[in-house]
Amino acid sequence: MGWVFAALGSATVFAFVSVIDKRILSAHVSGFVGFSVIVGALQFVMVVVAFFIGGWKDASTYAIFLSALSGTFWGLGLFAFFYGLKILDVTRAVPVFHTFPVFVAAFSVLFMGEQLSWLHWAAILAIVGGAGLVTMGQEKTLISGNAMLGFLMVLLGSVGTAGGTITTSLALEEMAFWNVFSVRALFLGLVLFVPVFHRIGFYQTLLILRTRKSLALIVVTEGPVVMVAIYLTLLALDLGSVSLVSALMGTRPVIVLLITSVLSLRPFKLLDEIPTRSTLGVKLTSAVLVVSGAAALSVV
């Protein structure tokens, strides 16, 4: 049961991060590229912290390669997700992004020899389907850019995350926990940091560094908070089946919906994503499906 709590904890913390990221991208930074660069730099700090906690233990070249590949996949997935999140409402982007459990389940059965019962598949589809319902009936307001391109980038981010989840699980079978954490963070950081060498990335990064409030918000959110979320993610993958863990992490869209609804209320008014009366039934159905699927996975 430890993997269940770790996966749900990861989903909850990352839900808060997604909402704050949306706020940062829409109100505090001029572009997602500079934001990605800062996030990448903070991953390098996590490498040092992880190395300090766990040291370095002997590992095969294959294990190191898997960890590096994991970080690369996660980095590419996050970069694509940040692009889509800049364009789309957070309650639209996150459900599309969290279709990745289906990709993970299919790959793990076909290539990793995992055995899933019909109840497992039903629970996975309930979670993904329920998360997808969150997008129905929302106002089609965009912050900027093209909606179709935004959805495509988020979907590509989902595929990248699926690849990262699978390779992380494989690496944890071959390598010490904190070593996987550090190598993964190193390569994830490199992928997100590379755009600083482009003039647009450099300019956007410079603007963020000159704005203390924006920089502080990014550092707190993408530093210690994200490190806790990553720790819970890796812990869940270390303890449980990759397909079932990823499915439970798919509860994140419903948590995002709850958070955005609260933050859109008059006392806060940080966002403008209150569910209307016409969409309330859809939202409740979505919540029931996701919670039912999560409950089924935790007992089978």
Tab-separated table of C-alpha atoms in Angstrom:
chain	number	residue	atom	x	y	z
A	1	MET	CA	0.000	0.000	0.000
A	2	GLY	CA	2.998	2.308	0.360
A	3	TRP	CA	3.112	2.886	-3.390
A	4	VAL	CA	-0.549	3.986	-3.352
A	5	PHE	CA	0.079	6.788	-0.848
A	6	ALA	CA	3.288	7.804	-2.628
A	7	ALA	CA	1.555	7.961	-6.031
A	8	LEU	CA	-1.414	9.933	-4.681
A	9	GLY	CA	0.957	12.226	-2.798
A	10	SER	CA	2.908	12.813	-6.003
A	11	ALA	CA	-0.311	13.607	-7.894
A	12	THR	CA	-1.422	16.062	-5.206
A	13	VAL	CA	1.869	17.948	-4.969
A	14	PHE	CA	2.274	18.076	-8.754
A	15	ALA	CA	-1.318	19.354	-9.036
A	16	PHE	CA	-0.406	22.342	-6.868
A	17	VAL	CA	2.756	22.828	-8.939
A	18	SER	CA	0.770	22.789	-12.211
A	19	VAL	CA	-1.614	25.470	-10.949
A	20	ILE	CA	1.231	27.674	-9.723
A	21	ASP	CA	3.140	27.101	-12.981
A	22	LYS	CA	0.095	28.293	-14.926
A	23	ARG	CA	-0.073	31.415	-12.773
A	24	ILE	CA	3.638	32.041	-13.325
A	25	LEU	CA	3.439	31.508	-17.093
A	26	SER	CA	0.383	33.731	-17.510
A	27	ALA	CA	1.226	36.555	-15.116
A	28	HIS	CA	4.888	36.561	-14.108
A	29	VAL	CA	7.085	35.677	-17.110
A	30	SER	CA	7.211	36.805	-20.730
A	31	GLY	CA	7.703	33.332	-22.215
A	32	PHE	CA	7.878	29.658	-21.344
A	33	VAL	CA	11.451	29.232	-22.638
A	34	GLY	CA	13.051	31.362	-19.922
A	35	PHE	CA	10.873	29.636	-17.345
A	36	SER	CA	12.111	26.244	-18.600
A	37	VAL	CA	15.721	27.386	-18.288
A	38	ILE	CA	15.257	28.359	-14.631
A	39	VAL	CA	13.512	25.038	-13.936
A	40	GLY	CA	16.441	23.240	-15.573
A	41	ALA	CA	18.958	25.125	-13.434
A	42	LEU	CA	17.073	24.124	-10.283
A	43	GLN	CA	17.377	20.477	-11.331
A	44	PHE	CA	21.162	20.854	-11.090
A	45	VAL	CA	20.727	21.906	-7.458
A	46	MET	CA	18.702	18.734	-6.884
A	47	VAL	CA	21.582	16.685	-8.311
A	48	VAL	CA	23.867	18.056	-5.592
A	49	VAL	CA	21.265	17.487	-2.855
A	50	ALA	CA	20.588	13.909	-3.995
A	51	PHE	CA	24.312	13.147	-4.174
A	52	PHE	CA	24.794	14.593	-0.677
A	53	ILE	CA	21.966	12.414	0.708
A	54	GLY	CA	22.748	9.140	-1.031
A	55	GLY	CA	26.334	9.395	-2.201
A	56	TRP	CA	27.304	7.338	-5.226
A	57	LYS	CA	27.106	3.560	-5.397
A	58	ASP	CA	28.509	1.344	-8.134
A	59	ALA	CA	26.176	0.961	-11.100
A	60	SER	CA	26.369	-0.630	-14.523
A	61	THR	CA	26.632	1.412	-17.702
A	62	TYR	CA	23.195	0.109	-18.658
A	63	ALA	CA	21.646	1.426	-15.423
A	64	ILE	CA	23.254	4.842	-15.871
A	65	PHE	CA	22.039	4.926	-19.478
A	66	LEU	CA	18.468	4.150	-18.375
A	67	SER	CA	18.571	6.916	-15.764
A	68	ALA	CA	19.964	9.380	-18.302
A	69	LEU	CA	17.329	8.371	-20.849
A	70	SER	CA	14.674	8.799	-18.181
A	71	GLY	CA	15.761	12.372	-17.480
A	72	THR	CA	15.908	13.151	-21.194
A	73	PHE	CA	12.376	11.855	-21.768
A	74	TRP	CA	11.040	13.763	-18.751
A	75	GLY	CA	12.824	16.924	-19.881
A	76	LEU	CA	11.424	16.796	-23.416
A	77	GLY	CA	7.976	15.987	-22.024
A	78	LEU	CA	8.054	18.907	-19.597
A	79	PHE	CA	9.291	21.350	-22.242
A	80	ALA	CA	6.382	20.394	-24.506
A	81	PHE	CA	3.958	20.584	-21.561
A	82	PHE	CA	5.160	24.073	-20.571
A	83	TYR	CA	4.564	25.216	-24.147
A	84	GLY	CA	0.997	23.918	-24.087
A	85	LEU	CA	0.368	25.224	-20.562
A	86	LYS	CA	1.308	28.733	-21.704
A	87	ILE	CA	-1.472	28.547	-24.322
A	88	LEU	CA	-4.229	26.484	-22.695
A	89	ASP	CA	-6.219	26.691	-19.458
A	90	VAL	CA	-4.582	24.499	-16.830
A	91	THR	CA	-7.778	22.423	-16.478
A	92	ARG	CA	-7.552	21.644	-20.199
A	93	ALA	CA	-3.831	20.998	-20.444
A	94	VAL	CA	-3.387	18.697	-17.435
A	95	PRO	CA	-6.048	16.084	-18.419
A	96	VAL	CA	-4.555	15.722	-21.908
A	97	PHE	CA	-1.086	15.437	-20.400
A	98	HIS	CA	-2.319	12.693	-18.081
A	99	THR	CA	-3.294	10.307	-20.824
A	100	PHE	CA	0.236	8.935	-20.351
A	101	PRO	CA	-0.883	6.028	-18.079
A	102	VAL	CA	-2.466	4.362	-21.124
A	103	PHE	CA	0.855	4.530	-23.006
A	104	VAL	CA	2.686	3.213	-19.945
A	105	ALA	CA	0.245	0.332	-19.421
A	106	ALA	CA	0.381	-0.748	-23.072
A	107	PHE	CA	4.189	-0.624	-23.170
A	108	SER	CA	4.637	-2.423	-19.845
A	109	VAL	CA	2.386	-5.280	-20.957
A	110	LEU	CA	3.907	-5.601	-24.432
A	111	PHE	CA	7.592	-5.193	-23.569
A	112	MET	CA	8.088	-5.542	-19.802
A	113	GLY	CA	6.022	-8.658	-19.158
A	114	GLU	CA	3.607	-7.052	-16.686
A	115	GLN	CA	0.305	-8.858	-16.177
A	116	LEU	CA	-2.816	-6.710	-15.852
A	117	SER	CA	-6.267	-8.115	-15.103
A	118	TRP	CA	-9.444	-6.800	-16.727
A	119	LEU	CA	-10.136	-4.929	-13.473
A	120	HIS	CA	-6.756	-3.195	-13.712
A	121	TRP	CA	-7.532	-2.107	-17.281
A	122	ALA	CA	-11.012	-0.943	-16.267
A	123	ALA	CA	-9.541	1.117	-13.421
A	124	ILE	CA	-6.881	2.670	-15.677
A	125	LEU	CA	-9.466	3.597	-18.324
A	126	ALA	CA	-11.799	4.985	-15.628
A	127	ILE	CA	-9.055	7.279	-14.339
A	128	VAL	CA	-7.978	8.477	-17.780
A	129	GLY	CA	-11.567	8.790	-19.026
A	130	GLY	CA	-12.642	10.645	-15.906
A	131	ALA	CA	-9.683	12.987	-16.197
A	132	GLY	CA	-10.569	13.617	-19.839
A	133	LEU	CA	-14.126	14.619	-18.906
A	134	VAL	CA	-12.676	17.585	-17.043
A	135	THR	CA	-12.051	19.272	-20.407
A	136	MET	CA	-15.669	19.042	-21.558
A	137	GLY	CA	-17.910	22.066	-21.568
A	138	GLN	CA	-15.267	24.627	-20.696
A	139	GLU	CA	-15.109	28.025	-22.264
A	140	LYS	CA	-12.647	27.919	-25.126
A	141	THR	CA	-10.566	30.870	-24.007
A	142	LEU	CA	-6.913	30.960	-24.904
A	143	ILE	CA	-4.133	33.018	-23.463
A	144	SER	CA	-2.153	33.149	-26.705
A	145	GLY	CA	-1.152	31.063	-29.697
A	146	ASN	CA	-2.934	28.267	-31.486
A	147	ALA	CA	-5.139	25.820	-29.557
A	148	MET	CA	-4.447	22.828	-31.783
A	149	LEU	CA	-0.702	23.345	-31.495
A	150	GLY	CA	-1.086	23.663	-27.731
A	151	PHE	CA	-2.970	20.366	-27.483
A	152	LEU	CA	-0.440	18.669	-29.779
A	153	MET	CA	2.477	19.825	-27.624
A	154	VAL	CA	0.748	18.651	-24.441
A	155	LEU	CA	0.073	15.259	-26.049
A	156	LEU	CA	3.734	14.997	-27.068
A	157	GLY	CA	4.577	15.883	-23.484
A	158	SER	CA	2.393	12.989	-22.369
A	159	VAL	CA	4.300	10.577	-24.623
A	160	GLY	CA	7.613	11.885	-23.281
A	161	THR	CA	6.386	11.449	-19.712
A	162	ALA	CA	5.344	7.872	-20.476
A	163	GLY	CA	8.849	7.157	-21.758
A	164	GLY	CA	10.362	8.800	-18.692
A	165	THR	CA	8.124	6.845	-16.323
A	166	ILE	CA	8.989	3.497	-17.898
A	167	THR	CA	12.743	4.116	-18.049
A	168	THR	CA	12.734	5.395	-14.455
A	169	SER	CA	11.052	2.183	-13.322
A	170	LEU	CA	13.617	0.087	-15.205
A	171	ALA	CA	16.517	2.135	-13.824
A	172	LEU	CA	15.291	1.681	-10.244
A	173	GLU	CA	15.588	-2.090	-10.717
A	174	GLU	CA	19.267	-1.720	-11.614
A	175	MET	CA	20.488	1.234	-9.579
A	176	ALA	CA	20.311	2.812	-6.098
A	177	PHE	CA	17.349	5.159	-5.515
A	178	TRP	CA	19.283	8.397	-4.981
A	179	ASN	CA	21.644	7.613	-7.858
A	180	VAL	CA	18.666	7.327	-10.200
A	181	PHE	CA	17.319	10.564	-8.736
A	182	SER	CA	20.570	12.446	-9.376
A	183	VAL	CA	21.294	11.146	-12.904
A	184	ARG	CA	17.674	11.677	-13.937
A	185	ALA	CA	17.719	15.237	-12.563
A	186	LEU	CA	21.010	15.992	-14.327
A	187	PHE	CA	19.748	15.068	-17.788
A	188	LEU	CA	16.300	16.556	-17.213
A	189	GLY	CA	18.024	19.789	-16.241
A	190	LEU	CA	20.276	19.713	-19.307
A	191	VAL	CA	17.307	19.372	-21.673
A	192	LEU	CA	15.469	22.302	-20.081
A	193	PHE	CA	18.607	24.450	-19.712
A	194	VAL	CA	19.881	24.164	-23.305
A	195	PRO	CA	17.563	26.944	-24.674
A	196	VAL	CA	19.533	29.516	-22.633
A	197	PHE	CA	22.104	29.426	-25.449
A	198	HIS	CA	19.474	30.726	-27.886
A	199	ARG	CA	18.985	34.499	-27.886
A	200	ILE	CA	15.265	34.225	-27.030
A	201	GLY	CA	15.934	31.848	-24.158
A	202	PHE	CA	18.788	34.008	-22.878
A	203	TYR	CA	16.689	37.191	-23.051
A	204	GLN	CA	13.692	35.640	-21.290
A	205	THR	CA	15.923	34.138	-18.602
A	206	LEU	CA	17.580	37.506	-18.018
A	207	LEU	CA	14.185	39.167	-17.559
A	208	ILE	CA	13.187	36.574	-14.956
A	209	LEU	CA	16.477	36.976	-13.075
A	210	ARG	CA	15.857	40.732	-12.904
A	211	THR	CA	12.361	40.273	-11.442
A	212	ARG	CA	12.780	39.157	-7.836
A	213	LYS	CA	9.135	38.279	-7.192
A	214	SER	CA	8.895	36.030	-10.259
A	215	LEU	CA	12.258	34.417	-9.573
A	216	ALA	CA	11.379	33.743	-5.926
A	217	LEU	CA	8.057	32.144	-6.891
A	218	ILE	CA	9.749	29.879	-9.450
A	219	VAL	CA	12.586	28.905	-7.093
A	220	VAL	CA	10.241	27.952	-4.239
A	221	THR	CA	7.806	26.048	-6.470
A	222	GLU	CA	10.285	24.329	-8.778
A	223	GLY	CA	12.876	23.781	-6.069
A	224	PRO	CA	11.866	22.197	-2.732
A	225	VAL	CA	8.214	21.605	-3.657
A	226	VAL	CA	9.035	19.820	-6.915
A	227	MET	CA	11.810	17.842	-5.229
A	228	VAL	CA	9.252	16.431	-2.782
A	229	ALA	CA	6.952	15.548	-5.693
A	230	ILE	CA	9.777	13.852	-7.613
A	231	TYR	CA	10.816	11.921	-4.509
A	232	LEU	CA	7.250	10.625	-4.088
A	233	THR	CA	7.082	9.719	-7.796
A	234	LEU	CA	10.307	7.714	-7.698
A	235	LEU	CA	9.316	6.114	-4.395
A	236	ALA	CA	5.998	4.960	-5.873
A	237	LEU	CA	7.761	3.564	-8.955
A	238	ASP	CA	10.304	1.815	-6.732
A	239	LEU	CA	7.585	0.141	-4.647
A	240	GLY	CA	4.823	-0.562	-7.165
A	241	SER	CA	3.994	-1.622	-10.708
A	242	VAL	CA	4.806	1.094	-13.248
A	243	SER	CA	1.429	0.852	-15.006
A	244	LEU	CA	-0.601	1.027	-11.780
A	245	VAL	CA	1.526	3.798	-10.276
A	246	SER	CA	1.179	5.928	-13.413
A	247	ALA	CA	-2.579	5.333	-13.388
A	248	LEU	CA	-2.891	6.625	-9.818
A	249	MET	CA	-0.797	9.647	-10.742
A	250	GLY	CA	-3.472	10.232	-13.379
A	251	THR	CA	-5.774	11.512	-10.617
A	252	ARG	CA	-3.929	14.828	-10.872
A	253	PRO	CA	-6.445	16.546	-13.245
A	254	VAL	CA	-9.294	16.250	-10.739
A	255	ILE	CA	-7.075	17.663	-7.987
A	256	VAL	CA	-6.139	20.506	-10.342
A	257	LEU	CA	-9.839	21.161	-10.978
A	258	LEU	CA	-10.535	21.424	-7.245
A	259	ILE	CA	-7.591	23.752	-6.656
A	260	THR	CA	-8.401	26.034	-9.605
A	261	SER	CA	-12.055	26.237	-8.574
A	262	VAL	CA	-11.086	27.370	-5.070
A	263	LEU	CA	-8.478	29.855	-6.312
A	264	SER	CA	-11.034	31.315	-8.741
A	265	LEU	CA	-13.438	32.226	-5.921
A	266	ARG	CA	-13.867	35.860	-4.932
A	267	PRO	CA	-11.646	35.870	-1.804
A	268	PHE	CA	-8.659	34.748	-3.923
A	269	LYS	CA	-9.480	35.529	-7.581
A	270	LEU	CA	-6.050	34.316	-8.681
A	271	LEU	CA	-7.576	32.362	-11.581
A	272	ASP	CA	-10.731	32.545	-13.681
A	273	GLU	CA	-11.734	28.900	-14.085
A	274	ILE	CA	-14.916	28.450	-11.998
A	275	PRO	CA	-17.053	25.499	-13.225
A	276	THR	CA	-20.443	26.718	-14.492
A	277	ARG	CA	-23.788	25.187	-13.553
A	278	SER	CA	-23.936	23.494	-16.973
A	279	THR	CA	-20.595	21.738	-16.447
A	280	LEU	CA	-20.998	20.812	-12.788
A	281	GLY	CA	-22.551	17.404	-13.583
A	282	VAL	CA	-19.693	16.565	-15.927
A	283	LYS	CA	-17.161	17.539	-13.271
A	284	LEU	CA	-18.859	15.375	-10.640
A	285	THR	CA	-18.986	12.411	-13.039
A	286	SER	CA	-15.305	12.941	-13.742
A	287	ALA	CA	-14.498	12.940	-10.035
A	288	VAL	CA	-16.502	9.754	-9.418
A	289	LEU	CA	-14.733	7.908	-12.260
A	290	VAL	CA	-11.276	8.982	-11.143
A	291	VAL	CA	-11.844	8.241	-7.463
A	292	SER	CA	-13.450	4.872	-8.280
A	293	GLY	CA	-10.549	3.920	-10.525
A	294	ALA	CA	-8.014	4.961	-7.908
A	295	ALA	CA	-9.856	3.007	-5.217
A	296	ALA	CA	-9.991	-0.102	-7.424
A	297	LEU	CA	-6.246	0.037	-8.089
A	298	SER	CA	-5.495	0.360	-4.388
A	299	VAL	CA	-7.295	-2.880	-3.463
A	300	VAL	CA	-6.683	-5.244	-6.424
